[in-house]
mmCIF file of C-alpha atoms in Angstrom:
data_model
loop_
_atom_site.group_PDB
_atom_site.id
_atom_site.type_symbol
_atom_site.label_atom_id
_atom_site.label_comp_id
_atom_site.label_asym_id
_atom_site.label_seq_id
_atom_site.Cartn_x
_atom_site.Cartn_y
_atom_site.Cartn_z
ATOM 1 C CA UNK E 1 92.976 -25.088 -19.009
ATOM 2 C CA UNK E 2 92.822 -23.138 -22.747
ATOM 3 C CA UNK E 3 90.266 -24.677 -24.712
ATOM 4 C CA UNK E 4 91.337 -25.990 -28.256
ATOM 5 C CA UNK E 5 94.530 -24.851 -28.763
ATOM 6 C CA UNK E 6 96.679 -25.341 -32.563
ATOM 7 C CA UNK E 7 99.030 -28.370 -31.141
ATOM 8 C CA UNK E 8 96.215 -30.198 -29.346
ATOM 9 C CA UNK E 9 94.434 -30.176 -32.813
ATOM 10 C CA UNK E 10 97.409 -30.440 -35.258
ATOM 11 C CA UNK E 11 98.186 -33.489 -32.743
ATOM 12 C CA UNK E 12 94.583 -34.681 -33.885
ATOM 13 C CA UNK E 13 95.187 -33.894 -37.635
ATOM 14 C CA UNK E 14 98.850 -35.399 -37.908
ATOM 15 C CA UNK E 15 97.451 -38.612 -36.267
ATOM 16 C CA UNK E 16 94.716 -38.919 -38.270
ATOM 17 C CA UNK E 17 97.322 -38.386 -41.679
ATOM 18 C CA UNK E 18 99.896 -40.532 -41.172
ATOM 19 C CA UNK E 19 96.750 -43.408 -40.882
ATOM 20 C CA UNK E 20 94.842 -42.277 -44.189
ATOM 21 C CA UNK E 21 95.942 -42.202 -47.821
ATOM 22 C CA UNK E 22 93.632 -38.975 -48.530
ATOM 23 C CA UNK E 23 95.782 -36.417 -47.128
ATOM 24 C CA UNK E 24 99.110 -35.724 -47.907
ATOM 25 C CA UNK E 25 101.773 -36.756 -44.858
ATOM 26 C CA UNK E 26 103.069 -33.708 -43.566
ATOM 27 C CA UNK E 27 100.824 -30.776 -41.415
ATOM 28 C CA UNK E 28 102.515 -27.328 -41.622
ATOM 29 C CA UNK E 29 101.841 -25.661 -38.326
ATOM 30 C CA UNK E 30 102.576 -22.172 -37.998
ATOM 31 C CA UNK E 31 103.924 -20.598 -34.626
ATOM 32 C CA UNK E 32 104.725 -17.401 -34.018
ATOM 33 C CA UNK E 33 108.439 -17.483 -32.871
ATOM 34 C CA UNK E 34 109.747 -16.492 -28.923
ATOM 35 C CA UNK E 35 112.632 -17.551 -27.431
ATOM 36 C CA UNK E 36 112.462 -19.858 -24.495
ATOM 37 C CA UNK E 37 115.521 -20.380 -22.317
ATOM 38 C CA UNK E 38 117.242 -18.714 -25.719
ATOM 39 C CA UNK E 39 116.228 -21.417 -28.309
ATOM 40 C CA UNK E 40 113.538 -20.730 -30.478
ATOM 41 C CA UNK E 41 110.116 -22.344 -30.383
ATOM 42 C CA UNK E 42 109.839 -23.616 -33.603
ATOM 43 C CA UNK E 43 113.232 -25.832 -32.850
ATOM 44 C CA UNK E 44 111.881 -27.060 -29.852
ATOM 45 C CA UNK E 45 108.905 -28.097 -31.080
ATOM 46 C CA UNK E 46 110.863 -30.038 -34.479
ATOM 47 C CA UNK E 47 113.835 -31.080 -32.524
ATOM 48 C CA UNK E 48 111.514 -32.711 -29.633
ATOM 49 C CA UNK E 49 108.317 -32.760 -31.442
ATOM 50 C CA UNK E 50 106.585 -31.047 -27.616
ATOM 51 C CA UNK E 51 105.524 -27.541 -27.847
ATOM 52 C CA UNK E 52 106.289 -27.004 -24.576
ATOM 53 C CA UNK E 53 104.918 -23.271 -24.199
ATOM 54 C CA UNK E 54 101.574 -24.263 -24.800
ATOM 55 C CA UNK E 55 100.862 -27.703 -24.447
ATOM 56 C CA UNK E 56 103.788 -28.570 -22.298
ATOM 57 C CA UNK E 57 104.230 -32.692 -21.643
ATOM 58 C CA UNK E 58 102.766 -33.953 -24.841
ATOM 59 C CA UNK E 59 104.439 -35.129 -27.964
ATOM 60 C CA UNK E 60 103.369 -34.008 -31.381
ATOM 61 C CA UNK E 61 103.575 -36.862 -34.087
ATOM 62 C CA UNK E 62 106.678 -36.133 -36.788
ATOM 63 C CA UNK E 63 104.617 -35.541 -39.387
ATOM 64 C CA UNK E 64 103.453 -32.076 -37.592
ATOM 65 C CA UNK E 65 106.125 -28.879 -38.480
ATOM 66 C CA UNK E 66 106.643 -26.017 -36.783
ATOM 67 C CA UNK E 67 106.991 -23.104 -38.928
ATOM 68 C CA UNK E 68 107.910 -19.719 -38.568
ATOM 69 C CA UNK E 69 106.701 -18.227 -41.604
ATOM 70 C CA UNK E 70 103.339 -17.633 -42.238
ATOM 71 C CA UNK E 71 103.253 -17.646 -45.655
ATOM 72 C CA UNK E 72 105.471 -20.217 -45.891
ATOM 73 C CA UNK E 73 103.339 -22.727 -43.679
ATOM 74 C CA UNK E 74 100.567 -22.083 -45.437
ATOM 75 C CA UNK E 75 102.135 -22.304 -49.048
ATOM 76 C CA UNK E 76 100.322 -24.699 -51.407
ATOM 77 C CA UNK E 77 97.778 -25.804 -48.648
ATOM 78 C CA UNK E 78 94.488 -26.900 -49.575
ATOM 79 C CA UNK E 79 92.842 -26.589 -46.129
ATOM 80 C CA UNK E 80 93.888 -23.790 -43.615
ATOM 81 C CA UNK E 81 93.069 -24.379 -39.908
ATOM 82 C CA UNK E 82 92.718 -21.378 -37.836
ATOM 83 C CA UNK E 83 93.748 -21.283 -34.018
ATOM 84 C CA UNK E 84 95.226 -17.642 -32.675
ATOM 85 C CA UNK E 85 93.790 -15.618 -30.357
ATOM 86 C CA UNK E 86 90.800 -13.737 -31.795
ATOM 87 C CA UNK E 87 92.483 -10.692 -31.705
ATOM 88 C CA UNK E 88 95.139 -11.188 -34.109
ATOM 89 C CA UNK E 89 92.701 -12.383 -36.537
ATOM 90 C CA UNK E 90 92.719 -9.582 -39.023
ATOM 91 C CA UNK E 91 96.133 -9.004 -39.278
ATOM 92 C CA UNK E 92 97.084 -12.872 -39.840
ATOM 93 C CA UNK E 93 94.440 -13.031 -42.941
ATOM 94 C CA UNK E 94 95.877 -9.249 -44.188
ATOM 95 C CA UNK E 95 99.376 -11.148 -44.741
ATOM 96 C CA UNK E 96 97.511 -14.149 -46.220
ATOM 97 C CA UNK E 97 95.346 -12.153 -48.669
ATOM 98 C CA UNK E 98 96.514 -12.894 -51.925
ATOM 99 C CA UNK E 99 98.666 -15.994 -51.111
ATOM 100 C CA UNK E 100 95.780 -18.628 -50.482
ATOM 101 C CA UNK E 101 95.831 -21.627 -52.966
ATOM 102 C CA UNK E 102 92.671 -21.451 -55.694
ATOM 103 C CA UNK E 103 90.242 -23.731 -54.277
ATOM 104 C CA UNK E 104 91.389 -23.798 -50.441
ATOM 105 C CA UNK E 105 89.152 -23.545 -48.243
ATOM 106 C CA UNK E 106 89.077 -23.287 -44.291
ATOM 107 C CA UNK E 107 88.047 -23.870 -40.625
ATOM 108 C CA UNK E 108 88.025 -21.452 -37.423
ATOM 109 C CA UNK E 109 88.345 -22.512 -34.100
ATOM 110 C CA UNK E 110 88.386 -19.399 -33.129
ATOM 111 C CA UNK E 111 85.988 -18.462 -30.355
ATOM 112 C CA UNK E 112 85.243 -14.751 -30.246
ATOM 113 C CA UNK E 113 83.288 -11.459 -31.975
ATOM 114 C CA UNK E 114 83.966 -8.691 -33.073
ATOM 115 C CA UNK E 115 81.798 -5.012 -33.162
ATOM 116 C CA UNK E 116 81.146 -4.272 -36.954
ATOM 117 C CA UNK E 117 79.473 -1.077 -38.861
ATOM 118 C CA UNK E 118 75.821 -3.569 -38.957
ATOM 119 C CA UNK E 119 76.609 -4.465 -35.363
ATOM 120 C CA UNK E 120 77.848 -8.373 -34.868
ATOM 121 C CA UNK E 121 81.250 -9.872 -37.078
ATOM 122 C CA UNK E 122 81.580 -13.225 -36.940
ATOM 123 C CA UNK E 123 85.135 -14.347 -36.489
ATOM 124 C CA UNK E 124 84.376 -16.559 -39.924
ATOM 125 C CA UNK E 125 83.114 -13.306 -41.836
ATOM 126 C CA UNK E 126 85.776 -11.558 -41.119
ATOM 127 C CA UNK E 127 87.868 -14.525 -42.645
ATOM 128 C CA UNK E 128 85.805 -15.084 -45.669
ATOM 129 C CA UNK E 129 86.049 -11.517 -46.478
ATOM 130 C CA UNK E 130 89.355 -10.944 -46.460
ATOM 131 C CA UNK E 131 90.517 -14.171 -47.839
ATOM 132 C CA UNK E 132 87.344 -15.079 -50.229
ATOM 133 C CA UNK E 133 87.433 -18.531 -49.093
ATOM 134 C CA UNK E 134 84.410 -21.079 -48.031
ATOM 135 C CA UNK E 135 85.212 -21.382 -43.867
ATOM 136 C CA UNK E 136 83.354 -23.754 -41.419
ATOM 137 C CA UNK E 137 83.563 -23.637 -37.614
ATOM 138 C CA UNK E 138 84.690 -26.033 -35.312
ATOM 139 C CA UNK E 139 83.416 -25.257 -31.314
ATOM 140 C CA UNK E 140 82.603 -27.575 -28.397
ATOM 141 C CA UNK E 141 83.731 -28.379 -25.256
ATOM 142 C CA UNK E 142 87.008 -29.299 -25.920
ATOM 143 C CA UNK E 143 89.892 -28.713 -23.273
ATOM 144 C CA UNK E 144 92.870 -28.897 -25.000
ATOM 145 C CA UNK E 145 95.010 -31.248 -22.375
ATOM 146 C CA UNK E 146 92.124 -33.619 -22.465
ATOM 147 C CA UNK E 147 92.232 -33.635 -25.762
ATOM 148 C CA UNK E 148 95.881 -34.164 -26.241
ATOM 149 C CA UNK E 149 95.094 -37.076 -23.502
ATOM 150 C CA UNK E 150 92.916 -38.530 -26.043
ATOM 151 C CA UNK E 151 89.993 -38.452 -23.461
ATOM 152 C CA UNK E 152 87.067 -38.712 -24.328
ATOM 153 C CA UNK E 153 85.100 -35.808 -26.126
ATOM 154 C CA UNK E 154 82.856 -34.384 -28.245
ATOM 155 C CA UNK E 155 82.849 -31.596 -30.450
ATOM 156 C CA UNK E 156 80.333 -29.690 -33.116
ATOM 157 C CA UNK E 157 81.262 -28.601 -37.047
ATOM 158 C CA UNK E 158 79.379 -25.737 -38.071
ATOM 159 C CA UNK E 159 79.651 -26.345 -42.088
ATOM 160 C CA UNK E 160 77.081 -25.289 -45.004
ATOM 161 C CA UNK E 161 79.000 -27.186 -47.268
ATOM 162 C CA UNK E 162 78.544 -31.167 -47.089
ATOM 163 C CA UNK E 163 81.325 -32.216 -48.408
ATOM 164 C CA UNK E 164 83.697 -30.056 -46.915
ATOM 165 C CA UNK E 165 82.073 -31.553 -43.443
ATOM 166 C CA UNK E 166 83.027 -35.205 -44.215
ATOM 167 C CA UNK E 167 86.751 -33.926 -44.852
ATOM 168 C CA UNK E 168 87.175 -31.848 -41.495
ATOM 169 C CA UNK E 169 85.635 -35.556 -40.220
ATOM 170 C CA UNK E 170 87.697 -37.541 -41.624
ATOM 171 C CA UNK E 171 90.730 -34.791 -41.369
ATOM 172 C CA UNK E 172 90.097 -34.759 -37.218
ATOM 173 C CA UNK E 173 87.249 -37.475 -36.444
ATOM 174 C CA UNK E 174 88.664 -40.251 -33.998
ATOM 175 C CA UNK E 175 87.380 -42.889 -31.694
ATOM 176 C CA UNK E 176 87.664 -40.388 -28.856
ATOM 177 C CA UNK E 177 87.043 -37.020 -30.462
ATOM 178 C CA UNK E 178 83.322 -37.466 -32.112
ATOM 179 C CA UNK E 179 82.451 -34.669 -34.144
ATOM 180 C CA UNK E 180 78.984 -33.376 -34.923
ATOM 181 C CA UNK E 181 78.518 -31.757 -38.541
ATOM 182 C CA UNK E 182 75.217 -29.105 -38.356
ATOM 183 C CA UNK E 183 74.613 -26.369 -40.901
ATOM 184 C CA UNK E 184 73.965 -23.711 -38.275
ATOM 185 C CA UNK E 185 77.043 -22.351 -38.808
ATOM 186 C CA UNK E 186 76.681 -19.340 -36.984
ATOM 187 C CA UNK E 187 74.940 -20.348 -33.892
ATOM 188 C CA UNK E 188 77.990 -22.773 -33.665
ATOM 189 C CA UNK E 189 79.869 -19.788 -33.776
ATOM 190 C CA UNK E 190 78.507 -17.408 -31.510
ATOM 191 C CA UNK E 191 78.183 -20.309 -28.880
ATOM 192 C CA UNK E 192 81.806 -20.019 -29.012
ATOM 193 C CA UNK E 193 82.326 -16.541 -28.051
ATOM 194 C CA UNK E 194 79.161 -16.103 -25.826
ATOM 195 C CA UNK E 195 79.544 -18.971 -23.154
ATOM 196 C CA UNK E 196 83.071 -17.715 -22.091
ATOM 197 C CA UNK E 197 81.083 -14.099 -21.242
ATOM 198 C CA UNK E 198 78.903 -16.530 -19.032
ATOM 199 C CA UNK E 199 81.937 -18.269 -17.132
ATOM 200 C CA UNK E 200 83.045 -15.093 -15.871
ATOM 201 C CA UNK E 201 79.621 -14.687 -14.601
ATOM 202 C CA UNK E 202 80.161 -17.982 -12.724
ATOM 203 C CA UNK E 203 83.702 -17.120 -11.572
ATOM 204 C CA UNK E 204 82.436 -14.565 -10.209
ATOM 205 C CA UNK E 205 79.521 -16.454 -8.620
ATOM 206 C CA UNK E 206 82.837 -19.078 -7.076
ATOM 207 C CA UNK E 207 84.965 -15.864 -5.964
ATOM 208 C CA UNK E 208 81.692 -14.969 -3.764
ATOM 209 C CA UNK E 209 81.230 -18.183 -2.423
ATOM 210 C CA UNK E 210 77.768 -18.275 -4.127
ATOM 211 C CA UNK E 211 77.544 -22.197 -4.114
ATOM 212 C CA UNK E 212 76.532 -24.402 -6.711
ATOM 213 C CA UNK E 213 72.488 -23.539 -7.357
ATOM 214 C CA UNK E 214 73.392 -20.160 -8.047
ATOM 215 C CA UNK E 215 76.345 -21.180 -10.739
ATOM 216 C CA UNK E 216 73.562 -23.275 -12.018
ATOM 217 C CA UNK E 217 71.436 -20.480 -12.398
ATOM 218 C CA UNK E 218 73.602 -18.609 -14.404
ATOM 219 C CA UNK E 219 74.323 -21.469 -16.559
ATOM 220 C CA UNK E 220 70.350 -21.090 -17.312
ATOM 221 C CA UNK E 221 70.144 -17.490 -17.470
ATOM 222 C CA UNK E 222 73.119 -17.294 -19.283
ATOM 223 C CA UNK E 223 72.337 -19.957 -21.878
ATOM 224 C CA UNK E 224 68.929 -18.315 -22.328
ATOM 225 C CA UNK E 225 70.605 -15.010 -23.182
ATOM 226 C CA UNK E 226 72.815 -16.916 -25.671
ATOM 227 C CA UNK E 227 70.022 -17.942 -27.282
ATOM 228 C CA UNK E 228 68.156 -14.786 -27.540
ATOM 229 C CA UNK E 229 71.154 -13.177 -28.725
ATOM 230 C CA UNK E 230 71.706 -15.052 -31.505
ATOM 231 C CA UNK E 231 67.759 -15.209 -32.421
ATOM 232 C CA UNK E 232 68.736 -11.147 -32.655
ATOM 233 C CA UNK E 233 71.228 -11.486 -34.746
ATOM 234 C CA UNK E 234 72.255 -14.275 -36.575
ATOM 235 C CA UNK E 235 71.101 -13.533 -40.570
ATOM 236 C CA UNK E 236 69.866 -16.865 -40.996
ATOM 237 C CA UNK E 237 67.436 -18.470 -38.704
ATOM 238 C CA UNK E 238 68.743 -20.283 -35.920
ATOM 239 C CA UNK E 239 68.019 -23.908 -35.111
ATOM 240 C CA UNK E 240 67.330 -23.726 -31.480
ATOM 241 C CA UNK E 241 68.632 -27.966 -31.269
ATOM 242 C CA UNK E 242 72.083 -26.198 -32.251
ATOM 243 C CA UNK E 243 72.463 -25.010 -28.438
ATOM 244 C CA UNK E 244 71.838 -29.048 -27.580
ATOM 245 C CA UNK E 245 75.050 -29.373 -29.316
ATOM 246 C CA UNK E 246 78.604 -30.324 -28.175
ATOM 247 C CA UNK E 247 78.987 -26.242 -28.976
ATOM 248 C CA UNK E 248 75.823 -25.284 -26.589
ATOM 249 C CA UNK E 249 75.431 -26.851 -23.538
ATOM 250 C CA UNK E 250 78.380 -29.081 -23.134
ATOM 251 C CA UNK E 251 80.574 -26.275 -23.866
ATOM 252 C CA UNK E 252 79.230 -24.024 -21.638
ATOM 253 C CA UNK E 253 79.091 -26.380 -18.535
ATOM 254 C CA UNK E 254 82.699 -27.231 -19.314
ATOM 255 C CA UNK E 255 83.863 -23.432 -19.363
ATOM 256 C CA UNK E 256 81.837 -23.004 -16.079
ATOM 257 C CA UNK E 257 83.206 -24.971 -14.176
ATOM 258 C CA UNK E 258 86.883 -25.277 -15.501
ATOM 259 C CA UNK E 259 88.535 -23.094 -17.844
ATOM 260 C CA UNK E 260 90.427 -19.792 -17.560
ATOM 261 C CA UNK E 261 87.754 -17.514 -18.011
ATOM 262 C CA UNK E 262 86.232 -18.701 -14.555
ATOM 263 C CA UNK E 263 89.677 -18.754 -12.813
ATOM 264 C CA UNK E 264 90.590 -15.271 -13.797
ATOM 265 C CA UNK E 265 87.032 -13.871 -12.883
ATOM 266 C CA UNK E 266 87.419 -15.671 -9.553
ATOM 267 C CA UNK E 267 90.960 -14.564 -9.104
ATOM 268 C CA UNK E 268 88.926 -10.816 -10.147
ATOM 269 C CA UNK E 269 86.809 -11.186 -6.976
ATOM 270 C CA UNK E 270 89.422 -12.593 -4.678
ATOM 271 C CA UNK E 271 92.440 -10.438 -5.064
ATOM 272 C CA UNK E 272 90.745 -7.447 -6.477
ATOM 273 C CA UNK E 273 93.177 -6.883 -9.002
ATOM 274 C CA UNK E 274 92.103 -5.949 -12.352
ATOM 275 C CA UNK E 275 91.435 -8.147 -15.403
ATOM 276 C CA UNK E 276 94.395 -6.867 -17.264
ATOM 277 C CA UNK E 277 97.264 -7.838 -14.299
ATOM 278 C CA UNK E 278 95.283 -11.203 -13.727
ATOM 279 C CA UNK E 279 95.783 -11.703 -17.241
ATOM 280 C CA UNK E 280 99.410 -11.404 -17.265
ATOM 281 C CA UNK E 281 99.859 -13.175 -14.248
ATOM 282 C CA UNK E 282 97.921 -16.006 -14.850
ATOM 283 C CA UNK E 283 97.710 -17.180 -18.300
ATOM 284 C CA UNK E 284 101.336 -17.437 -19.624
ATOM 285 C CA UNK E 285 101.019 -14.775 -22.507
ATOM 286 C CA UNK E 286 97.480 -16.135 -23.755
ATOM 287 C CA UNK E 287 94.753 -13.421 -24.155
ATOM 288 C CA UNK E 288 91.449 -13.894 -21.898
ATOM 289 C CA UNK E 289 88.013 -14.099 -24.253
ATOM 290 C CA UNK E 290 85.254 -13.333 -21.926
ATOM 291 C CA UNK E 291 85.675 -9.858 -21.019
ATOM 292 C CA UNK E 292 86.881 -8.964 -24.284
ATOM 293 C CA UNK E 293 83.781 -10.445 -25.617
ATOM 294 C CA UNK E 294 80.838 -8.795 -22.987
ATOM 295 C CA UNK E 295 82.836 -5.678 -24.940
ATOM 296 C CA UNK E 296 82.031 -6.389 -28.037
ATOM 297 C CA UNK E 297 78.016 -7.821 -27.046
ATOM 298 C CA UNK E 298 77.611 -4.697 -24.910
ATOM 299 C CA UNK E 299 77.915 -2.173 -27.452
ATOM 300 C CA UNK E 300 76.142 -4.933 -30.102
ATOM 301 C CA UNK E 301 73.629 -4.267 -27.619
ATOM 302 C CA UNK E 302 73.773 -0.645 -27.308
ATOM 303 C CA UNK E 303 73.450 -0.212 -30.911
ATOM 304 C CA UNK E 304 69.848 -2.098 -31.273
ATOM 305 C CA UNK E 305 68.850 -0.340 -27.865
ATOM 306 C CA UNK E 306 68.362 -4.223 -26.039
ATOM 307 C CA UNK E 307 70.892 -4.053 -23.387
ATOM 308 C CA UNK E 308 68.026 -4.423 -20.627
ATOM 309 C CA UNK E 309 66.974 -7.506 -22.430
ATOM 310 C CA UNK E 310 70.595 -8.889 -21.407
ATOM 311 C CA UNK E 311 71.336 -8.153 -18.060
ATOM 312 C CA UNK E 312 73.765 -11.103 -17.348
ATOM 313 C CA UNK E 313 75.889 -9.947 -20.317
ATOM 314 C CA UNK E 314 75.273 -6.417 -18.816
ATOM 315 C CA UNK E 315 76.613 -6.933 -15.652
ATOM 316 C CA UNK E 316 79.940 -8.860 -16.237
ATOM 317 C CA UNK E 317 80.939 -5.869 -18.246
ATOM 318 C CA UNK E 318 79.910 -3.101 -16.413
ATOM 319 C CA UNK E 319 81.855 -5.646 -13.031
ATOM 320 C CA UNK E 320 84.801 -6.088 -15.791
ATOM 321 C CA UNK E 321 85.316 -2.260 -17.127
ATOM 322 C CA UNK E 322 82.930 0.115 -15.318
ATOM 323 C CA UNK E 323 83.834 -0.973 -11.732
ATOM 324 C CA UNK E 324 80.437 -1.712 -10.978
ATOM 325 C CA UNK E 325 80.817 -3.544 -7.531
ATOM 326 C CA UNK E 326 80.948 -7.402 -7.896
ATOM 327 C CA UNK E 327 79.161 -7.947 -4.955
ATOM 328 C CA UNK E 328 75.931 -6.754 -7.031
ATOM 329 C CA UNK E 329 76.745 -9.461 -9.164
ATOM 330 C CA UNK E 330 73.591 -11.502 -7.255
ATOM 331 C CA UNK E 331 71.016 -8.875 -8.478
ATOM 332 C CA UNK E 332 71.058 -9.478 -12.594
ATOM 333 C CA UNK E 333 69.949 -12.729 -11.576
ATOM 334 C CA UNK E 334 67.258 -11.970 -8.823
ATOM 335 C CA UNK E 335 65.560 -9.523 -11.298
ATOM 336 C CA UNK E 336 66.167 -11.735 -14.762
ATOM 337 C CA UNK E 337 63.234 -11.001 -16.815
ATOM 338 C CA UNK E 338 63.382 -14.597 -17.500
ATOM 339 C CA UNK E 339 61.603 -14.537 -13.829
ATOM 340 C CA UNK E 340 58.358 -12.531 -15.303
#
């Protein structure tokens, strides 16, 4: 169950269009072309208006196009909605550099860091750097079949600029997707990449039988470690009510409990395979956050000397990459200095 993925929102967005006299009519949605069953994606998806790769068994509305082209989608737009894997990131705004409309500006529901010279990179940094535009972030707990569904959700915009907040609302706001605007930008943002490192932490916990009052407690200990994290290193201050948020809590619980971050991490324990073949096997070509992320925090970590201040994060990537038995797993949490 991938959390927000581009058709689930660009089914959102095209909704919301064709009902509002703000936007113009037709959402340019770029995909990056594969041949299934020897017909291209994009054809599918404009022929049959499904993208049946990645969100198989709903229909897009009309107005949403699939194109091939990334320059071409994103030709003469004024807003520029990012949803790739995290990875890919750089390269995507290296072709874009240069070709951005004056005055666009952007949003990234892209949940991730990266390891910079000063330690953390925001996803949205690395965006606003390369493409010198103004970029919000859009995080919560989201599942992207439920929100195709139209079930009911929430969801948090992390956006210094006011009125750019009111147009992602009234760009993706409906009666079942309520959206949050906060200026905490970057807490919203590194809830996003942090609470998937915790859900491997609890698929591990599942793939151990551990029981529910233990996932709990990592849910705690891991939310707690969120928070200190970003009081470390977030440049602004950080508004602790943030983690209350669609983006905190609610996200985490979500990823916890569903979500492909604690499948694969279960899967981890079970089969005792490594990340990299559960990845292939499991998640039909998408890329897997959380380990990729307790990377990244571990040698954030490193750097400032505070990896025994974080030994949840610790754990699941010395378990993920160091083959540090799982079965220790148990012990970051019996010894938490949150319990002194």
């Amino acid at each position: 169950m991938p959390h927000m993925g581009g058709s689930a929102i660009a089914k959102v967005i095209g909704n919301n269009i064709q009902k509002s006299t703000s936007f113009q009519p037709t959402v340019n949605m770029w995909v990056f072309e594969e041949l299934i069953g020897g017909r291209k994606l994009t054809e599918i998806i404009n022929q049959e208006h499904e993208n049946i790769k990645y969100l198989p068994g709903h229909k897009l509305p009309q107005n949403v196009v699939a194109v091939a082209d990334l320059l071409e989608a994103t030709s003469g737009a004024d807003i520029l909605v990012f949803v790739i894997p995290h990875q890919f990131i750089g390269r995507i705004c290296n072709q874009l550099a240069g070709h951005v409309k004056a005055g666009a500006f952007g949003i990234s529901l892209i949940k991730g860091v990266d390891e910079g010279p000063d330690g953390l990179k925001l996803i949205s940094e690395i965006i606003r750097e390369k493409l010198a535009i103004e970029i919000s972030v859009l995080m919560g707990a989201n599942i992207a079949s439920e929100v195709a569904n139209e079930k009911f959700c929430e969801t948090t915009i992390g956006c210094k600029n006011l009125q750019h907040g009111q147009i992602f609302k009234q760009l993706m706001q409906t009666s079942n997707f309520r959206i949050t605007v906060v200026e905490d930008c970057d807490t919203v943002e590194i809830c996003g990449a942090l609470k998937n490192i915790v859900a491997v932490g609890a698929g591990f916990c599942d793939g151990l039988d551990f029981g529910d009052n233990t996932k709990a407690a990592v849910i705690r200990l891991g939310l707690m470690e969120m928070v200190a994290f970003a009081q470390l290193f977030c440049k602004g201050s950080v508004c602790t009510s943030t983690f209350l948020e669609s983006c905190g809590v609610a996200d985490l619980i979500t990823t916890c409990y569903g979500g492909r971050n604690r499948k694969v991490a279960e899967a981890f324990v079970r089969t005792r395979k490594s990340i990299e073949e559960l990845e292939k096997e499991l998640l039909n070509g998408q890329k897997l956050q959380g380990p990729q992320a307790s990377v990244e925090v571990y040698k954030i970590l490193q750097q400032k000397n505070m990896v025994h201040k974080f030994p949840l994060f610790e754990a699941v990537y010395k378990i993920c990459y160091e083959g540090h038995p799982v079965t220790e797993f148990i012990s970051c949490l019996q010894n938490h200095p949150e319990h002194y």
